[in-house]
Amino acid sequence: DSGVTQTPKHLITATGQRVTLRCSPRSGDLSVYWYQQSLDQGLQFLIQYYNGEERAKGNILERFSAQQFPDLHSELNLSSLELGDSALYFCASSKNRGSGETQYFGPGTRLLVL
Amino acid sequence: LAKTTQPISMDSYEGQEVNITCSHNNIATNDYITWYQQFPSQGPRFIIQGYKTKVTNEVASLFIPADRKSSTLSLPRVSLSDTAVYYCLVGRLGGGSYIPTFGRGTSLIVHP
């Protein structure tokens, strides 16, 4: 158990819909990262927040947005969903903001868009 | 951006030592090297981190030559449960603006 929690574990929805994924970091960690992993794309970095502020941005689509709240939990919002958004979404946390910091990953949310 | 290159896949047998090498030719002075292990449908798990020479923990060793342009993860006496994808990540602690890049990793299959 990494100490990072993600909800929900599974999500099935339809194209065009909007969903919210939630992540609670390990106690004491200030950074939260979001990743997307699909079968043909490997682990893709989406976005990082550090202590409530956006820190780094990867290949995140404009239809996707995220935020980190004062209690440090984070939410990833996916809208206008397409079939290709079906994937595993992982959240990770680390103590500090550097990209070399040890990241602790949650169990993931499996999203299926039908 | 610290780019890394790893073999796509490797095969081994139970009880053997496995060495996975990662190339990172443009590693910066302040960058550290971190290895992660990922099982299917699970999040990656930290294995080991190092800056130079050799680091050893209870599951693996990490060898980093003096020029730091590559690193080798060594798994002693692998078992079937070591079948997983292994990622090499280069980045700095604290500050810096690198984007963490996991790439495709190395898929290790351990045979009986």
XYZ file of C-alpha atoms in Angstrom:
226
model
C 0.000 0.000 0.000
C 1.592 3.243 -1.212
C -0.601 5.491 0.925
C -2.062 7.173 -2.159
C -5.778 6.642 -2.648
C -7.772 7.032 -5.818
C -11.505 6.901 -6.381
C -13.363 5.448 -8.062
C -11.556 2.218 -8.961
C -13.639 1.685 -12.060
C -15.750 4.023 -14.156
C -17.913 3.215 -17.145
C -19.485 6.057 -19.043
C -20.606 7.103 -22.498
C -19.032 9.297 -25.133
C -19.633 12.990 -24.609
C -19.936 12.668 -20.842
C -17.841 14.251 -18.117
C -16.198 12.472 -15.186
C -14.116 13.447 -12.184
C -11.314 11.322 -10.776
C -10.122 11.941 -7.257
C -6.752 11.440 -5.623
C -5.558 11.791 -2.037
C -1.770 11.967 -1.693
C 0.342 10.369 1.012
C 0.384 12.254 4.267
C 2.989 15.013 4.059
C 3.394 14.922 0.275
C 2.900 18.261 -1.460
C 3.147 17.179 -5.104
C 0.478 15.335 -7.040
C 0.983 13.951 -10.542
C -1.557 12.576 -12.994
C -0.737 9.972 -15.629
C -2.695 8.232 -18.345
C -1.813 4.693 -19.385
C -3.378 3.040 -22.374
C -2.259 -0.178 -24.025
C -0.548 1.453 -26.975
C 0.807 4.604 -25.326
C 2.654 3.555 -22.214
C 2.627 5.786 -19.146
C 1.962 9.367 -20.238
C 2.469 12.290 -17.873
C -0.470 14.672 -17.847
C 0.060 17.300 -15.183
C 1.691 18.016 -11.822
C 0.564 20.201 -8.945
C 2.711 21.317 -6.079
C 1.120 22.756 -2.961
C -1.957 23.889 -4.839
C -0.268 25.339 -7.908
C 0.290 23.876 -11.346
C 3.936 22.875 -11.610
C 4.409 21.046 -14.906
C 2.215 20.180 -17.834
C 2.574 17.269 -20.192
C 0.406 16.015 -23.027
C -2.863 16.929 -21.397
C -5.769 17.536 -23.730
C -7.751 20.772 -23.502
C -10.808 18.673 -22.612
C -9.000 17.602 -19.449
C -8.372 19.804 -16.434
C -7.131 19.299 -12.921
C -6.751 21.115 -9.663
C -5.251 20.601 -6.234
C -7.235 21.762 -3.254
C -6.028 23.343 0.025
C -6.149 19.948 1.745
C -3.815 18.734 -1.070
C -6.184 16.247 -2.615
C -6.501 16.551 -6.366
C -9.165 16.028 -8.971
C -8.811 15.303 -12.669
C -11.792 16.327 -14.772
C -12.304 14.691 -18.140
C -15.004 16.152 -20.380
C -16.511 15.483 -23.819
C -15.213 11.961 -23.454
C -14.175 9.981 -26.506
C -13.609 6.271 -26.973
C -9.873 6.886 -27.047
C -9.944 8.263 -23.507
C -10.484 4.749 -22.201
C -7.398 4.039 -20.130
C -5.966 3.606 -16.657
C -5.472 6.913 -14.894
C -2.866 6.987 -12.155
C -2.210 9.566 -9.542
C 1.137 9.765 -7.775
C 2.476 11.923 -4.993
C 5.887 13.015 -3.777
C 7.273 15.146 -0.965
C 8.707 17.900 -3.122
C 8.358 19.286 -6.612
C 11.333 17.984 -8.571
C 10.785 15.484 -11.378
C 13.390 13.227 -9.787
C 11.523 12.947 -6.510
C 10.406 9.442 -5.606
C 6.799 9.107 -6.668
C 4.282 6.920 -4.891
C 1.497 5.728 -7.135
C -2.109 5.015 -6.336
C -3.982 1.929 -7.537
C -5.434 3.777 -10.504
C -8.881 4.426 -11.926
C -9.875 2.327 -14.906
C -12.034 4.380 -17.240
C -14.067 2.758 -19.973
C -15.858 5.017 -22.440
C -18.552 3.279 -24.461
C 14.331 17.146 -21.097
C 16.325 14.152 -19.871
C 15.613 11.458 -22.487
C 16.187 7.821 -21.619
C 16.545 4.721 -23.776
C 15.937 1.180 -22.564
C 15.549 -2.195 -24.276
C 11.913 -2.895 -25.051
C 11.969 -6.413 -23.654
C 14.173 -9.004 -21.968
C 13.813 -12.655 -21.113
C 15.403 -14.538 -18.246
C 15.014 -17.681 -16.166
C 14.363 -18.174 -12.504
C 17.465 -17.895 -10.363
C 19.456 -15.851 -12.855
C 20.758 -12.329 -12.376
C 19.166 -9.767 -14.677
C 20.793 -6.505 -15.711
C 18.729 -3.814 -17.424
C 20.629 -0.858 -18.828
C 19.240 2.605 -19.395
C 20.982 5.236 -21.524
C 20.639 8.898 -20.556
C 23.285 10.733 -22.570
C 22.090 14.240 -21.709
C 21.815 13.754 -17.965
C 22.423 17.006 -16.098
C 24.698 17.536 -13.122
C 21.863 17.694 -10.614
C 19.845 14.786 -12.006
C 19.194 11.571 -10.117
C 18.336 8.199 -11.641
C 15.303 6.330 -10.368
C 13.941 2.914 -11.314
C 10.358 1.780 -10.987
C 8.635 -1.581 -11.374
C 5.107 -1.979 -12.696
C 2.873 -5.037 -12.663
C -0.158 -5.216 -14.999
C -3.021 -2.944 -13.927
C -1.058 -1.587 -10.963
C 0.728 1.696 -10.439
C 4.521 1.764 -10.757
C 6.455 1.065 -7.581
C 9.764 2.650 -6.585
C 12.700 0.221 -6.645
C 15.907 2.209 -6.240
C 17.460 5.641 -6.759
C 21.035 6.773 -7.176
C 23.319 9.583 -8.250
C 26.673 7.914 -8.880
C 28.683 4.709 -8.357
C 26.669 1.949 -6.739
C 23.548 1.792 -4.633
C 22.142 -1.388 -3.148
C 18.964 -2.128 -1.260
C 17.111 -5.279 -0.305
C 15.705 -5.878 -3.788
C 18.183 -4.493 -6.332
C 21.455 -2.795 -7.095
C 22.015 0.245 -9.267
C 25.326 0.752 -11.028
C 26.188 4.182 -12.417
C 29.511 4.736 -14.226
C 31.594 7.836 -13.696
C 30.238 9.651 -16.770
C 26.659 8.938 -15.612
C 25.470 8.581 -19.202
C 23.955 5.211 -18.428
C 22.824 3.153 -15.481
C 22.227 -0.537 -14.897
C 19.564 -2.026 -12.682
C 20.636 -5.414 -11.372
C 18.099 -7.897 -10.039
C 19.765 -10.824 -8.303
C 18.295 -14.317 -8.649
C 15.005 -13.359 -10.273
C 11.812 -15.294 -9.704
C 8.593 -15.520 -11.692
C 7.165 -12.691 -9.597
C 9.791 -10.321 -11.025
C 8.007 -10.462 -14.381
C 7.043 -6.818 -14.839
C 7.837 -3.629 -16.724
C 10.825 -1.678 -15.450
C 11.172 2.070 -16.014
C 14.205 4.285 -15.752
C 13.529 7.921 -14.888
C 15.989 10.818 -14.775
C 15.221 14.041 -12.944
C 16.293 16.383 -10.211
C 15.184 16.644 -6.643
C 13.663 19.835 -5.274
C 13.478 22.280 -8.152
C 13.869 22.004 -11.901
C 11.293 22.011 -14.640
C 11.688 18.582 -16.158
C 8.617 16.648 -17.077
C 8.797 13.106 -15.643
C 9.134 10.832 -18.656
C 8.583 7.131 -18.062
C 8.657 6.024 -21.679
C 7.735 2.440 -22.572
C 10.064 0.789 -20.091
C 11.580 -2.693 -20.362
C 9.243 -5.649 -20.225
C 11.014 -8.422 -18.318
C 9.660 -11.946 -18.608
C 11.038 -14.547 -16.232
C 10.610 -18.155 -17.349
C 10.477 -21.218 -15.081
